[in-house]
mmCIF file of C-alpha atoms in Angstrom:
data_model
loop_
_atom_site.group_PDB
_atom_site.id
_atom_site.type_symbol
_atom_site.label_atom_id
_atom_site.label_comp_id
_atom_site.label_asym_id
_atom_site.label_seq_id
_atom_site.Cartn_x
_atom_site.Cartn_y
_atom_site.Cartn_z
ATOM 1 C CA GLY A 711 -53.100 -29.666 16.084
ATOM 2 C CA PHE A 712 -53.090 -31.772 12.954
ATOM 3 C CA LEU A 713 -56.027 -30.934 10.694
ATOM 4 C CA SER A 714 -57.888 -28.518 12.961
ATOM 5 C CA PHE A 715 -61.288 -27.388 11.670
ATOM 6 C CA GLY A 716 -62.065 -24.814 14.357
ATOM 7 C CA ASP A 717 -65.631 -23.506 14.077
ATOM 8 C CA TRP A 718 -66.199 -25.671 11.008
ATOM 9 C CA LEU A 719 -65.911 -28.918 12.999
ATOM 10 C CA PRO A 720 -69.687 -29.492 13.479
ATOM 11 C CA LEU A 721 -70.302 -29.071 9.742
ATOM 12 C CA VAL A 722 -67.353 -31.323 8.882
ATOM 13 C CA LEU A 723 -68.587 -34.016 11.308
ATOM 14 C CA ILE A 724 -72.087 -33.954 9.811
ATOM 15 C CA THR A 725 -70.595 -34.237 6.316
ATOM 16 C CA VAL A 726 -68.256 -37.072 7.323
ATOM 17 C CA PHE A 727 -71.120 -38.957 8.978
ATOM 18 C CA ASN A 728 -73.438 -38.564 5.977
ATOM 19 C CA LEU A 729 -70.760 -39.604 3.477
ATOM 20 C CA SER A 730 -69.683 -42.653 5.484
ATOM 21 C CA ASP A 731 -73.327 -43.604 6.137
ATOM 22 C CA CYS A 732 -73.899 -43.503 2.376
ATOM 23 C CA ILE A 733 -70.774 -45.618 1.756
ATOM 24 C CA GLY A 734 -71.988 -48.135 4.351
ATOM 25 C CA ARG A 735 -75.345 -48.426 2.601
ATOM 26 C CA TYR A 736 -73.728 -48.941 -0.795
ATOM 27 C CA MET A 737 -71.621 -51.835 0.484
ATOM 28 C CA LEU A 738 -74.620 -54.110 -0.174
ATOM 29 C CA TRP A 739 -75.650 -52.436 -3.426
ATOM 30 C CA PHE A 740 -74.190 -55.014 -5.797
ATOM 31 C CA GLU A 741 -75.511 -58.556 -5.453
ATOM 32 C CA LYS A 742 -72.326 -60.036 -6.916
ATOM 33 C CA TRP A 743 -70.063 -58.240 -4.446
ATOM 34 C CA TRP A 744 -68.769 -60.270 -1.474
ATOM 35 C CA PRO A 745 -70.602 -58.361 1.335
ATOM 36 C CA PHE A 746 -73.981 -59.136 -0.228
ATOM 37 C CA GLN A 747 -73.031 -62.739 -0.951
ATOM 38 C CA TYR A 748 -71.787 -63.201 2.620
ATOM 39 C CA ILE A 749 -74.830 -61.710 4.315
ATOM 40 C CA MET A 750 -77.339 -63.605 2.184
ATOM 41 C CA ALA A 751 -75.569 -66.997 2.412
ATOM 42 C CA LYS A 752 -77.975 -69.680 3.591
ATOM 43 C CA HIS A 753 -77.570 -73.015 5.291
ATOM 44 C CA HIS A 754 -78.483 -75.969 3.137
ATOM 45 C CA LEU A 755 -81.151 -77.586 5.297
ATOM 46 C CA VAL A 756 -82.692 -80.871 4.237
ATOM 47 C CA GLY A 757 -85.691 -82.984 5.200
ATOM 48 C CA GLU A 758 -87.470 -82.521 8.525
ATOM 49 C CA ILE A 759 -84.950 -79.927 9.743
ATOM 50 C CA ALA A 760 -85.688 -77.740 6.718
ATOM 51 C CA GLU A 761 -89.440 -77.943 7.386
ATOM 52 C CA ARG A 762 -89.039 -76.916 11.052
ATOM 53 C CA ASN A 763 -86.368 -74.260 10.578
ATOM 54 C CA THR A 764 -87.748 -71.755 8.131
ATOM 55 C CA GLY A 765 -86.698 -68.164 8.324
ATOM 56 C CA ILE A 766 -83.878 -66.772 10.386
ATOM 57 C CA HIS A 767 -82.151 -70.106 10.947
ATOM 58 C CA GLU A 768 -81.445 -70.442 7.228
ATOM 59 C CA LEU A 769 -79.082 -67.466 7.159
ATOM 60 C CA LYS A 770 -75.546 -68.530 8.105
ATOM 61 C CA HIS A 771 -74.156 -65.151 9.061
ATOM 62 C CA PHE A 772 -77.150 -63.336 10.561
ATOM 63 C CA LYS A 773 -75.571 -62.975 14.016
ATOM 64 C CA SER A 774 -72.126 -62.037 12.759
ATOM 65 C CA VAL A 775 -73.379 -59.449 10.257
ATOM 66 C CA ILE A 776 -76.404 -57.955 12.036
ATOM 67 C CA TRP A 777 -76.374 -58.598 15.779
ATOM 68 C CA TRP A 778 -72.684 -58.465 16.701
ATOM 69 C CA PRO A 779 -71.941 -55.216 14.838
ATOM 70 C CA THR A 780 -75.063 -53.665 16.351
ATOM 71 C CA PHE A 781 -74.010 -54.544 19.892
ATOM 72 C CA MET A 782 -70.384 -53.613 19.226
ATOM 73 C CA ARG A 783 -71.463 -50.050 18.418
ATOM 74 C CA ILE A 784 -71.718 -49.491 22.180
ATOM 75 C CA ILE A 785 -67.978 -48.734 22.019
ATOM 76 C CA PHE A 786 -68.829 -45.439 20.328
ATOM 77 C CA PHE A 787 -70.443 -44.042 23.510
ATOM 78 C CA PRO A 788 -67.173 -43.785 25.466
ATOM 79 C CA LEU A 789 -65.308 -42.711 22.319
ATOM 80 C CA PHE A 790 -67.706 -39.815 21.765
ATOM 81 C CA ALA A 791 -67.574 -38.980 25.471
ATOM 82 C CA ILE A 792 -63.789 -38.566 25.441
ATOM 83 C CA CYS A 793 -64.167 -36.324 22.391
ATOM 84 C CA ILE A 794 -66.355 -33.807 24.276
ATOM 85 C CA ILE A 795 -65.551 -34.161 27.994
ATOM 86 C CA PRO A 796 -64.342 -32.017 29.712
ATOM 87 C CA ALA A 797 -65.714 -29.080 27.751
ATOM 88 C CA GLU A 798 -62.612 -26.843 28.109
ATOM 89 C CA LYS A 799 -60.124 -29.360 26.708
ATOM 90 C CA PRO A 800 -61.479 -32.840 25.900
ATOM 91 C CA TYR A 801 -59.351 -35.905 26.587
ATOM 92 C CA LEU A 802 -59.240 -36.536 22.830
ATOM 93 C CA HIS A 803 -58.812 -33.090 21.323
ATOM 94 C CA SER A 804 -57.787 -34.091 17.805
ATOM 95 C CA ASP A 805 -60.248 -33.072 15.101
ATOM 96 C CA PHE A 806 -58.755 -35.698 12.803
ATOM 97 C CA LEU A 807 -59.352 -38.572 15.272
ATOM 98 C CA THR A 808 -62.846 -37.260 15.974
ATOM 99 C CA CYS A 809 -63.541 -37.366 12.224
ATOM 100 C CA VAL A 810 -62.193 -40.938 12.054
ATOM 101 C CA ILE A 811 -64.498 -42.010 14.908
ATOM 102 C CA VAL A 812 -67.496 -40.330 13.249
ATOM 103 C CA PHE A 813 -66.540 -41.933 9.905
ATOM 104 C CA LEU A 814 -66.515 -45.420 11.475
ATOM 105 C CA PHE A 815 -69.778 -44.691 13.267
ATOM 106 C CA GLY A 816 -71.465 -43.570 10.036
ATOM 107 C CA LEU A 817 -70.046 -46.517 8.078
ATOM 108 C CA SER A 818 -71.371 -49.002 10.625
ATOM 109 C CA ASN A 819 -74.703 -47.176 10.766
ATOM 110 C CA GLY A 820 -75.227 -47.336 7.009
ATOM 111 C CA PHE A 821 -74.088 -50.946 6.696
ATOM 112 C CA ILE A 822 -76.153 -52.276 9.608
ATOM 113 C CA GLN A 823 -79.278 -50.430 8.527
ATOM 114 C CA CYS A 824 -78.966 -51.602 4.929
ATOM 115 C CA ALA A 825 -78.143 -55.149 6.015
ATOM 116 C CA THR A 826 -81.165 -55.221 8.308
ATOM 117 C CA PHE A 827 -83.486 -53.963 5.580
ATOM 118 C CA THR A 828 -81.985 -56.468 3.121
ATOM 119 C CA VAL A 829 -82.077 -59.537 5.340
ATOM 120 C CA THR A 830 -85.127 -59.206 7.572
ATOM 121 C CA PRO A 831 -87.860 -59.376 4.906
ATOM 122 C CA THR A 832 -86.241 -62.530 3.492
ATOM 123 C CA VAL A 833 -86.616 -64.507 6.730
ATOM 124 C CA VAL A 834 -90.405 -64.676 6.486
ATOM 125 C CA LYS A 835 -92.248 -66.707 3.890
ATOM 126 C CA SER A 836 -95.489 -64.914 2.995
ATOM 127 C CA GLU A 837 -95.721 -61.617 1.117
ATOM 128 C CA GLU A 838 -98.030 -60.136 3.765
ATOM 129 C CA SER A 839 -95.492 -60.944 6.469
ATOM 130 C CA ARG A 840 -92.719 -59.331 4.430
ATOM 131 C CA ASN A 841 -94.757 -56.143 4.127
ATOM 132 C CA ALA A 842 -95.505 -56.165 7.860
ATOM 133 C CA VAL A 843 -91.828 -56.720 8.690
ATOM 134 C CA SER A 844 -90.809 -53.853 6.399
ATOM 135 C CA LEU A 845 -93.302 -51.518 8.080
ATOM 136 C CA MET A 846 -92.037 -52.580 11.516
ATOM 137 C CA LEU A 847 -88.484 -51.797 10.402
ATOM 138 C CA LEU A 848 -89.565 -48.317 9.330
ATOM 139 C CA LEU A 849 -91.319 -47.799 12.654
ATOM 140 C CA ALA A 850 -88.173 -48.930 14.484
ATOM 141 C CA ILE A 851 -86.033 -46.493 12.461
ATOM 142 C CA PHE A 852 -88.343 -43.558 13.200
ATOM 143 C CA MET A 853 -88.558 -44.461 16.889
ATOM 144 C CA GLY A 854 -84.768 -44.766 17.026
ATOM 145 C CA LEU A 855 -84.314 -41.344 15.442
ATOM 146 C CA THR A 856 -86.812 -39.785 17.854
ATOM 147 C CA LEU A 857 -85.369 -41.452 20.947
ATOM 148 C CA GLY A 858 -81.822 -40.687 19.789
ATOM 149 C CA ALA A 859 -82.647 -36.986 19.425
ATOM 150 C CA CYS A 860 -84.260 -36.940 22.883
ATOM 151 C CA PHE A 861 -81.284 -38.786 24.372
ATOM 152 C CA GLY A 862 -78.901 -36.310 22.718
ATOM 153 C CA LEU A 863 -80.775 -33.393 24.288
ATOM 154 C CA LEU A 864 -80.629 -35.132 27.663
ATOM 155 C CA VAL A 865 -76.872 -35.729 27.342
ATOM 156 C CA GLU A 866 -76.331 -32.113 26.292
ATOM 157 C CA MET A 867 -78.279 -30.945 29.356
ATOM 158 C CA MET A 868 -76.246 -33.240 31.623
ATOM 159 C CA ILE A 869 -72.959 -31.966 30.160
ATOM 160 C CA TRP A 870 -74.121 -28.391 30.639
ATOM 161 C CA ILE A 871 -75.071 -29.084 34.271
ATOM 162 C CA LEU A 872 -71.756 -30.841 34.978
ATOM 163 C CA SER A 873 -69.748 -28.006 33.451
ATOM 164 C CA GLN A 874 -71.410 -25.355 35.670
#
């Protein structure tokens, strides 16, 4: 097929993911660039409303930049499944399309993680709370990596059992 990597595919996929993850993280690197300006845009609250609504409610695009992309990543589960099932000849057996899917997955991963780490500490007022929020984000990342690795092993075991 077009752009077949053969035995090199796992290495190419890891490289594509890491590069696109890095690109996704750098999308918020420059404060003057539109992604940063968009994500950090705040509502102009006045008077009593401003006193009651401190924190997350001030950010205009929090849901559209953090929550919706995070939930939309669920689409990658069936996409990855059709790339590996059935084991003999997957439904999507194009290395190029697999690389495109992994590129988009890595790009969204880097952007969402960077956006979360950029935005979340700004929605609390005190310095102690910002430090606590940052530590909770780190804990969430490490737990996600651990649970993701365990889930991957479970999926691999299930695929092995189904292919027997």
